[in-house]
Each structure stands twice: as C-alpha cells, then as structure tokens.
Short mmCIF file of C-alpha atoms in Angstrom, two decimals:
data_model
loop_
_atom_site.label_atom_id
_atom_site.label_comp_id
_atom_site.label_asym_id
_atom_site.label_seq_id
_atom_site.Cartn_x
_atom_site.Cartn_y
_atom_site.Cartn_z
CA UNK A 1 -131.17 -99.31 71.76
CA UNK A 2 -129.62 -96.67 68.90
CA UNK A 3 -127.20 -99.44 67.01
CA UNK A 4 -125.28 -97.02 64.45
CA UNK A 5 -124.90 -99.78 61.54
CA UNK A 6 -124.94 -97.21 58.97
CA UNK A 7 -122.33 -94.32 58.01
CA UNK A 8 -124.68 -92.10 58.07
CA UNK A 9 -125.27 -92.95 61.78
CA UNK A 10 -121.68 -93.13 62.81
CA UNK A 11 -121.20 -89.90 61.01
CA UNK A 12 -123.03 -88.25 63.53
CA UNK A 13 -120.68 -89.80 66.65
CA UNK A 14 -118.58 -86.85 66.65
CA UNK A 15 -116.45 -88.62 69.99
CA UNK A 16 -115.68 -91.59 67.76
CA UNK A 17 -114.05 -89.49 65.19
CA UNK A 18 -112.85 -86.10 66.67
CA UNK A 19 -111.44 -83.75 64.98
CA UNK A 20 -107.84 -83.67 66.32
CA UNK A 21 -107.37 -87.20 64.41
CA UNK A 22 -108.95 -86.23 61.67
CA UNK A 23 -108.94 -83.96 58.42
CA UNK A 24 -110.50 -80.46 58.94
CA UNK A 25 -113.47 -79.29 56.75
CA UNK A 26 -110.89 -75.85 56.08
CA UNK A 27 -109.22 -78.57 54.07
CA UNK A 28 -111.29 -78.77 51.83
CA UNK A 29 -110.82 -76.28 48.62
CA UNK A 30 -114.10 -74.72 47.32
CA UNK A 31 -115.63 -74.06 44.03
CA UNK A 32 -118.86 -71.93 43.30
CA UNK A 33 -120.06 -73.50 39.74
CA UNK A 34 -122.69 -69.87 39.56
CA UNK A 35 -122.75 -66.72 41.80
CA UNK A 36 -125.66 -66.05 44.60
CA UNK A 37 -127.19 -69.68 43.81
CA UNK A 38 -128.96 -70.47 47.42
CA UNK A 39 -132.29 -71.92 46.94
CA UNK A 40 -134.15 -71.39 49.97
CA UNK A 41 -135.72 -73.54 52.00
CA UNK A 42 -138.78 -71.90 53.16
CA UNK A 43 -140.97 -71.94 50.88
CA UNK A 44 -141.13 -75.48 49.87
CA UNK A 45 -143.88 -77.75 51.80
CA UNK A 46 -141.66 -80.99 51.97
CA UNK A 47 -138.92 -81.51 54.76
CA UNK A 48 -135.58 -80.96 53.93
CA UNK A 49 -134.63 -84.57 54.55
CA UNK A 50 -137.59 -86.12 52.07
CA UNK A 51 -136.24 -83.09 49.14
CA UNK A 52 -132.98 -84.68 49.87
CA UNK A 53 -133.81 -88.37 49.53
CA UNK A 54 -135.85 -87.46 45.97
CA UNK A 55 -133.53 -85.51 44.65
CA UNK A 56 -131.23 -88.01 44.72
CA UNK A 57 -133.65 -90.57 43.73
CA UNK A 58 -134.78 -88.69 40.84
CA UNK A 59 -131.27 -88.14 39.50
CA UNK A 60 -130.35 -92.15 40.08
CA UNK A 61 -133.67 -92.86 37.99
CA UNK A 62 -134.73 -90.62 35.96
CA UNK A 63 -130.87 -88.48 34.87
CA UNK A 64 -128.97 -92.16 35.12
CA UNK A 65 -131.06 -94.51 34.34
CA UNK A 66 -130.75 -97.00 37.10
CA UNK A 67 -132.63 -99.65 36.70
CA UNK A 68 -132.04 -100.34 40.67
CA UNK A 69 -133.33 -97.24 41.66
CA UNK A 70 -135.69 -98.88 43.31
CA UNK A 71 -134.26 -101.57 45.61
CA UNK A 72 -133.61 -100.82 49.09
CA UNK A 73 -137.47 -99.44 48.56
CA UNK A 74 -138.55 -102.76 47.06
CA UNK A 75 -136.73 -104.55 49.81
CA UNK A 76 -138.14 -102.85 52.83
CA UNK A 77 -141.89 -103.00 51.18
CA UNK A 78 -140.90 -107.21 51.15
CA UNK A 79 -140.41 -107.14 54.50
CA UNK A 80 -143.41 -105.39 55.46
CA UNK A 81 -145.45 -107.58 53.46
CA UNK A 82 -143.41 -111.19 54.85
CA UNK A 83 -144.20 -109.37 58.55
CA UNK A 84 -147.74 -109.18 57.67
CA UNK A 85 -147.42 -104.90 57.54
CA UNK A 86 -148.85 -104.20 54.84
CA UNK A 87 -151.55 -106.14 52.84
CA UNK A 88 -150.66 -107.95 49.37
CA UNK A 89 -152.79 -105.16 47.70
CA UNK A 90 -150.50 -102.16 49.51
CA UNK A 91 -147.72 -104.07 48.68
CA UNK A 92 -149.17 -104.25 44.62
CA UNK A 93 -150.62 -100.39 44.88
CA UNK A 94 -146.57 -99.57 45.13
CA UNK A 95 -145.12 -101.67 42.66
CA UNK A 96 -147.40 -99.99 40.24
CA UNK A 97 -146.35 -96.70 41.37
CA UNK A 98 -143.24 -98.33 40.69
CA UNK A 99 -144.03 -98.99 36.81
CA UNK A 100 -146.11 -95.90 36.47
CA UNK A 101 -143.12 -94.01 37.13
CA UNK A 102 -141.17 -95.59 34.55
CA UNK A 103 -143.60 -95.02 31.70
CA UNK A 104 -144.00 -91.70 32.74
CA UNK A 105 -139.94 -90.58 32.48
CA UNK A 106 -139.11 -93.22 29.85
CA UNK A 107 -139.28 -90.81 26.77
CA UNK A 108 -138.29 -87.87 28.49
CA UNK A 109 -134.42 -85.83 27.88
CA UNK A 110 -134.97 -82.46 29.25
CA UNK A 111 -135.69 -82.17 33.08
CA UNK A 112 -138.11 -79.11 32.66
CA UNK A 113 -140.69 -82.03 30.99
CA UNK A 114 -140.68 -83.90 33.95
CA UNK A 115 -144.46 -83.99 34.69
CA UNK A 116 -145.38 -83.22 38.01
CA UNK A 117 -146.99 -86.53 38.74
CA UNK A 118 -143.49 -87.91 38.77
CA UNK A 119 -142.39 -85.67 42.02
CA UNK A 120 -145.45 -86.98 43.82
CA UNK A 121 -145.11 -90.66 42.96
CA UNK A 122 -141.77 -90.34 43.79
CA UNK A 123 -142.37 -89.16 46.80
CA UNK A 124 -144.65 -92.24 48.03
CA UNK A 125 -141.37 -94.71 47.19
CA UNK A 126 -139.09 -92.71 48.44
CA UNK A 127 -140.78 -93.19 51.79
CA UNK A 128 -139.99 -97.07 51.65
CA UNK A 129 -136.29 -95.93 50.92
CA UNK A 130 -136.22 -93.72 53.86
CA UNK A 131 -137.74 -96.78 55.89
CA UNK A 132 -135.18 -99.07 54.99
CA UNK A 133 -132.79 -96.82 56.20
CA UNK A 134 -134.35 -95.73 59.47
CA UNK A 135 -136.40 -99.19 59.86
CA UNK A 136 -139.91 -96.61 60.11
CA UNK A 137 -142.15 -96.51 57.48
CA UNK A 138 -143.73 -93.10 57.53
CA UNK A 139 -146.61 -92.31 54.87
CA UNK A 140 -146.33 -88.95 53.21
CA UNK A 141 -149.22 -86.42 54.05
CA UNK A 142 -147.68 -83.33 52.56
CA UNK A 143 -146.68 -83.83 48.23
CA UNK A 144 -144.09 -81.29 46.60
CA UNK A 145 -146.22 -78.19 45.34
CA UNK A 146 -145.19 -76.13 42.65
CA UNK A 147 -142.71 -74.28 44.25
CA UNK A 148 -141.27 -77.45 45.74
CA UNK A 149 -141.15 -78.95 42.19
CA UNK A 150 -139.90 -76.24 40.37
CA UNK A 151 -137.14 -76.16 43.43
CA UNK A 152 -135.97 -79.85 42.51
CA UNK A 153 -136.04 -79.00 38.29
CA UNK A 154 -133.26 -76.30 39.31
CA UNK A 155 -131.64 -78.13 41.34
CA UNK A 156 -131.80 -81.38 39.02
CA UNK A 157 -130.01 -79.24 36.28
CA UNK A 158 -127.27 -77.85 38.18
CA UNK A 159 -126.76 -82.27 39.33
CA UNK A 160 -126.81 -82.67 35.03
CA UNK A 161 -124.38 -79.37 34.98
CA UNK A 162 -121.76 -80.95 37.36
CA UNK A 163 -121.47 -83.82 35.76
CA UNK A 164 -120.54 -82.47 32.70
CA UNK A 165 -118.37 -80.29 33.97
CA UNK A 166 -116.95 -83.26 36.43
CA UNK A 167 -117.47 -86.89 34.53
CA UNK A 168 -120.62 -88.67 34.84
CA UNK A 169 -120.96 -91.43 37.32
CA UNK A 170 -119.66 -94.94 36.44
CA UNK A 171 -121.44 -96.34 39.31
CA UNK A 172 -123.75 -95.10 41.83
CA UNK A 173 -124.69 -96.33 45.17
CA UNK A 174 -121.58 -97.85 45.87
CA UNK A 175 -121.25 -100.05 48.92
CA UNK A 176 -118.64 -99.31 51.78
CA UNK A 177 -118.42 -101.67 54.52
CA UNK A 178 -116.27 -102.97 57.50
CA UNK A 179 -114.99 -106.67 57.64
CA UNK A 180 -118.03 -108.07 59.75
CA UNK A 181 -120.39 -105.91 57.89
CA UNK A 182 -121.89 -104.54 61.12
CA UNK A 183 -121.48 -101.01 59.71
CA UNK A 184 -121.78 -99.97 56.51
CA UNK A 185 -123.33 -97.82 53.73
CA UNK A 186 -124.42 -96.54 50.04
CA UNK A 187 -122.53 -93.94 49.00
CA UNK A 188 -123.83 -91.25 46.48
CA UNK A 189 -122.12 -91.61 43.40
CA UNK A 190 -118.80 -92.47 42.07
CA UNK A 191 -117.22 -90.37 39.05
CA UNK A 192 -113.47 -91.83 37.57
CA UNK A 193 -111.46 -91.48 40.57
CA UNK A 194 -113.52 -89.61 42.85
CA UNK A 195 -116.68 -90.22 45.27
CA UNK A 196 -119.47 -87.77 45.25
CA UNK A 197 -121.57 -86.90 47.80
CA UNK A 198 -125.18 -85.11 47.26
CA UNK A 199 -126.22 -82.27 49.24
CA UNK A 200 -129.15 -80.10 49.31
CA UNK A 201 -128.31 -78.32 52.00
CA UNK A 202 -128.89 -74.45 52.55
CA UNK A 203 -124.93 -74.44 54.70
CA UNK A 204 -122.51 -72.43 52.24
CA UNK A 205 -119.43 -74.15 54.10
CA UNK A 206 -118.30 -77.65 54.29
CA UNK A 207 -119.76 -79.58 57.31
CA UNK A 208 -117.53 -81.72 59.73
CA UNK A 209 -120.49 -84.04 59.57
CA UNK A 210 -119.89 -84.28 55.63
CA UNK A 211 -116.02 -84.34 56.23
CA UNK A 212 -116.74 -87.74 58.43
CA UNK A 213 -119.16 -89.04 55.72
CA UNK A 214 -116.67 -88.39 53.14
CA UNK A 215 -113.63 -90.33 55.30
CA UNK A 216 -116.01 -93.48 55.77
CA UNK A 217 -117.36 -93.69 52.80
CA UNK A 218 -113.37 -93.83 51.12
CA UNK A 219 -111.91 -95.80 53.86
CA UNK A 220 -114.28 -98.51 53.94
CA UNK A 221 -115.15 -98.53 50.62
CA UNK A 222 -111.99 -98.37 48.88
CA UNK A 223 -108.89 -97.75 51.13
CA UNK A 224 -109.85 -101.00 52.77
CA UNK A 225 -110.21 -102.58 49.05
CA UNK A 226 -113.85 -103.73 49.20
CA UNK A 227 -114.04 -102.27 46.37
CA UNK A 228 -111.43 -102.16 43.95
CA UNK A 229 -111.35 -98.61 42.17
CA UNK A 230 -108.85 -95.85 42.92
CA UNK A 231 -109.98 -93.25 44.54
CA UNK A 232 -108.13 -89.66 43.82
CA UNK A 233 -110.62 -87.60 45.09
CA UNK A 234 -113.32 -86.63 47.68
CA UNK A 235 -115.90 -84.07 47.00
CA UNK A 236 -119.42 -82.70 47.98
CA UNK A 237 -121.63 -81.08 45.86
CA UNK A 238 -124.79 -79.11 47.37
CA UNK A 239 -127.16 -78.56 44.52
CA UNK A 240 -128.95 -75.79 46.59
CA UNK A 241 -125.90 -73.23 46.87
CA UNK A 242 -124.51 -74.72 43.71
CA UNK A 243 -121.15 -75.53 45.55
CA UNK A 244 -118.74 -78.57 45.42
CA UNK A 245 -116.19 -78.59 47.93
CA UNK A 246 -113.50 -81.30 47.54
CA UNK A 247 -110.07 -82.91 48.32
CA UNK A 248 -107.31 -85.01 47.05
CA UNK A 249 -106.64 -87.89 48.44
CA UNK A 250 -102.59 -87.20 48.79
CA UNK A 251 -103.48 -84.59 50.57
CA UNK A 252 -104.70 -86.64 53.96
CA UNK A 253 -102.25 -87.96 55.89
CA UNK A 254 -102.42 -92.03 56.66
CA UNK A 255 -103.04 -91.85 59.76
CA UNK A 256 -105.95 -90.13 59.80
CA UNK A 257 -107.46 -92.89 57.32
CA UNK A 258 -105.91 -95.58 59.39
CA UNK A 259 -107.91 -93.97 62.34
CA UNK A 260 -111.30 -94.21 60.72
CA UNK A 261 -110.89 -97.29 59.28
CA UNK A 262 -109.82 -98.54 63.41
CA UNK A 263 -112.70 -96.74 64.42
CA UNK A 264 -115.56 -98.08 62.24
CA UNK A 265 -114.36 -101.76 63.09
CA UNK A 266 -114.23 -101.02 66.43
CA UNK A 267 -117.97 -99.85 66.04
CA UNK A 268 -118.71 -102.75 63.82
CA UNK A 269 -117.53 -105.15 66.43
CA UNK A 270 -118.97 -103.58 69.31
CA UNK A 271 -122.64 -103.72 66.91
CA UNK A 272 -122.07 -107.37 66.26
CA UNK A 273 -122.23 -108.02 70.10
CA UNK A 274 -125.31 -105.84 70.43
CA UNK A 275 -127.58 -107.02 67.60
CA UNK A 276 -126.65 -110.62 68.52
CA UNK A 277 -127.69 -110.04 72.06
CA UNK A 278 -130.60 -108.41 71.37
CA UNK A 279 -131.22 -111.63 68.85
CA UNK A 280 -130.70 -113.93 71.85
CA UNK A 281 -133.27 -111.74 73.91
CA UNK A 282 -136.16 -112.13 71.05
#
C-alpha cells in the first residue's frame, strides 16, 4: 500500500489539491538570471532524479558546509545494518566514503577544483539518501562521466550565483510537518524570508507539481508555526535553465493556504490509521 507520508508524495495527488482551490503556476512572476541557459539532458549517463539528489547534496556539503549533509543517508544505512541488510563492513565501506569525501572538498573554494572522485563518491551516498526517502536502497551501476560532471560544475555555479544575487541560506533542510507528523518533509533551503526550492529540471515554465510543493512546504512549515520564521516569499530556482520563478506571500489568498494546510491533515490522519493498521497486521 502507497502511504504518501512525504510532500513530495502528496505533491503528486493532484485530486487532493486541485487547482480551482489553489494558486496557479501563471502566478508566479519569472526571472531568467542568463539568456539561452538549458543544459540538456541527453547527454549525461546519470538519471535525472540521481543529478537532482547530488546536486543538491553537493551544494548542502560541499558550497554550505553542512556538517549534516549526511544524515538521512547515515540513518537509513543504520537501519539496514540493525535489519541485518547490510554487513558491519558495508556499513564501514560507507562511512569512509563518508570521511573520504570530506578530506577531499575540505580545502577547496572554487567549484571548477572539485576533483572528480567527489561526483562519484557522492553518488554511492546519495543512494542511501534516496533510500531513506523511497525506503529502496538501489546501488549505483552507472557514475557521472565527464560530461555529467562538467554538467553539475555549471550548474553548481549558477546555485553559488543565486545566492549572491538572492541571500545565502540561513538554514537548509528545513522540516515542515502536520500535527501528527504522519506527513511531512525537508525542504530545500531557506534564504531571510523566503523558501527555496532546487530544480534541475529541463521545463522552462513553472510546474503545478512545484506550485503544490511550494504551498506545503510554507503551510506546514511555517504558516502552521512549526517553525517560527516569516516567510515573505516562495520561489524555485532550476539550475539547468538558469530560472527562478517566485511569489509573495501577500499575494495568495488565505484560503487557499487554509485549504492545504486542511488537506495535508486530512492526509496525515487518514496515514496514521493506515501505518497503524498495517503495524497491527505485522
């Protein structure tokens, strides 16, 4: 049974949040920080949902340096290990990955010294991340080739570009969640006053799929208080096309936010019945 506990699940319900109750990605104004910027796609060897995940992890550890980067990876690869998964010495072979990473990005300030070795290393934690989140662990085959890497560097820069042309993040990975905690999420990152969500998508328009990410990710993050900054504004930026697209807050009416918020606890509820059920089963 498909539980959507995370955003990024519920997100994709598009009958829980339609679009008559809800903001329209037109809404959404639209600035192009350099002209013809797409990156495309087809050349690079990794899927478009693992260049995603690293890009983001990259920026978190190596641009911000997070020094929980690595958590909901670590986390996962514990709970392999307690289940008896993975073996003590898989479980070590990572963590060393883990440190090998660090030592290799520890000295470096310009993204085009990134060593390659990074992007691959990366790549094998990232996969515990990505396990976490979809409860699968999936071992990478395929590593980012030179195109691939020389893909993220761009793409890297423009991330270190917008922020200095937007504010650098004073926290990322924020947590938005609904009373019960039976749905919730990470968001991306959070400048003064505005949440951020990373894209490296090859879509040049704003997605209703982001627009619903964007609504969750404020209302139970922040217009429900669970956390306590102020929130002025939402935006995207997709590091392939180079694009932000964004909104004020004032500029959504209430009841749309009211409805989201309704929704997701509706859906949180509704999960807390399941997964206790399905608890009482095993």
């Amino acid at each position: 049974m498909n539980v959507p506990v995370s955003i990024t699940q519920f997100a994709k319900q598009a009958k829980s949040l339609p679009l008559n109750k809800i903001i329209k990605s037109q809404d959404f104004k639209i600035k192009e920080l350099s002209e013809d910027a797409l990156i495309s796609e087809a050349d690079e060897i990794i899927t478009p949902s693992n260049f995603g995940t690293e890009l983001d992890y990259l920026t978190r550890f190596v641009m911000l340096a997070d020094d929980h980067a690595f958590d909901l990876a670590n986390i996962e690869l514990k709970r392999y290990l307690d289940h008896g998964l993975i073996t003590p010495a898989e479980f070590i072979r990572v963590i060393n990955k883990e440190e090998k990473l660090g030592r290799l990005t520890e000295n470096i300030s310009e993204v085009d010294d990134i060593p390659d070795k990074v992007f691959r290393l990366a790549l094998d934690i990232c996969a515990w991340e990505v396990a976490f989140r979809t409860n699968k662990y999936i071992k990478p085959t395929v590593y980012p080739d030179s195109v691939t890497i020389r893909h993220m560097k761009v793409m890297m820069k423009r991330i270190e570009n917008f922020f200095d042309q937007f504010g650098w993040p004073i926290r990322d990975a924020f947590i938005a969640s609904t009373k019960n905690g039976y749905l919730s999420g990470d968001g991306d990152y959070l400048l003064k006053n505005t949440i951020v969500d990373l894209k490296a998508s090859n879509k040049t328009t704003m997605q209703i799929y982001w627009v619903r990410q964007l609504l969750l990710y404020y209302t139970l993050g922040f217009y429900n208080h669970f956390n306590d900054e102020k929130i002025d504004r939402l935006m995207i930026f997709n590091a392939r096309t180079d694009m932000v697209f964004y909104i004020n807050v004032t500029k959504i009416d209430k009841s749309a936010l009211e409805f989201v918020n309704d929704a997701a606890e509706k859906q949180s509820t509704v999960n807390e019945k399941l997964i206790k059920q399905m608890m009482e089963i095993d």
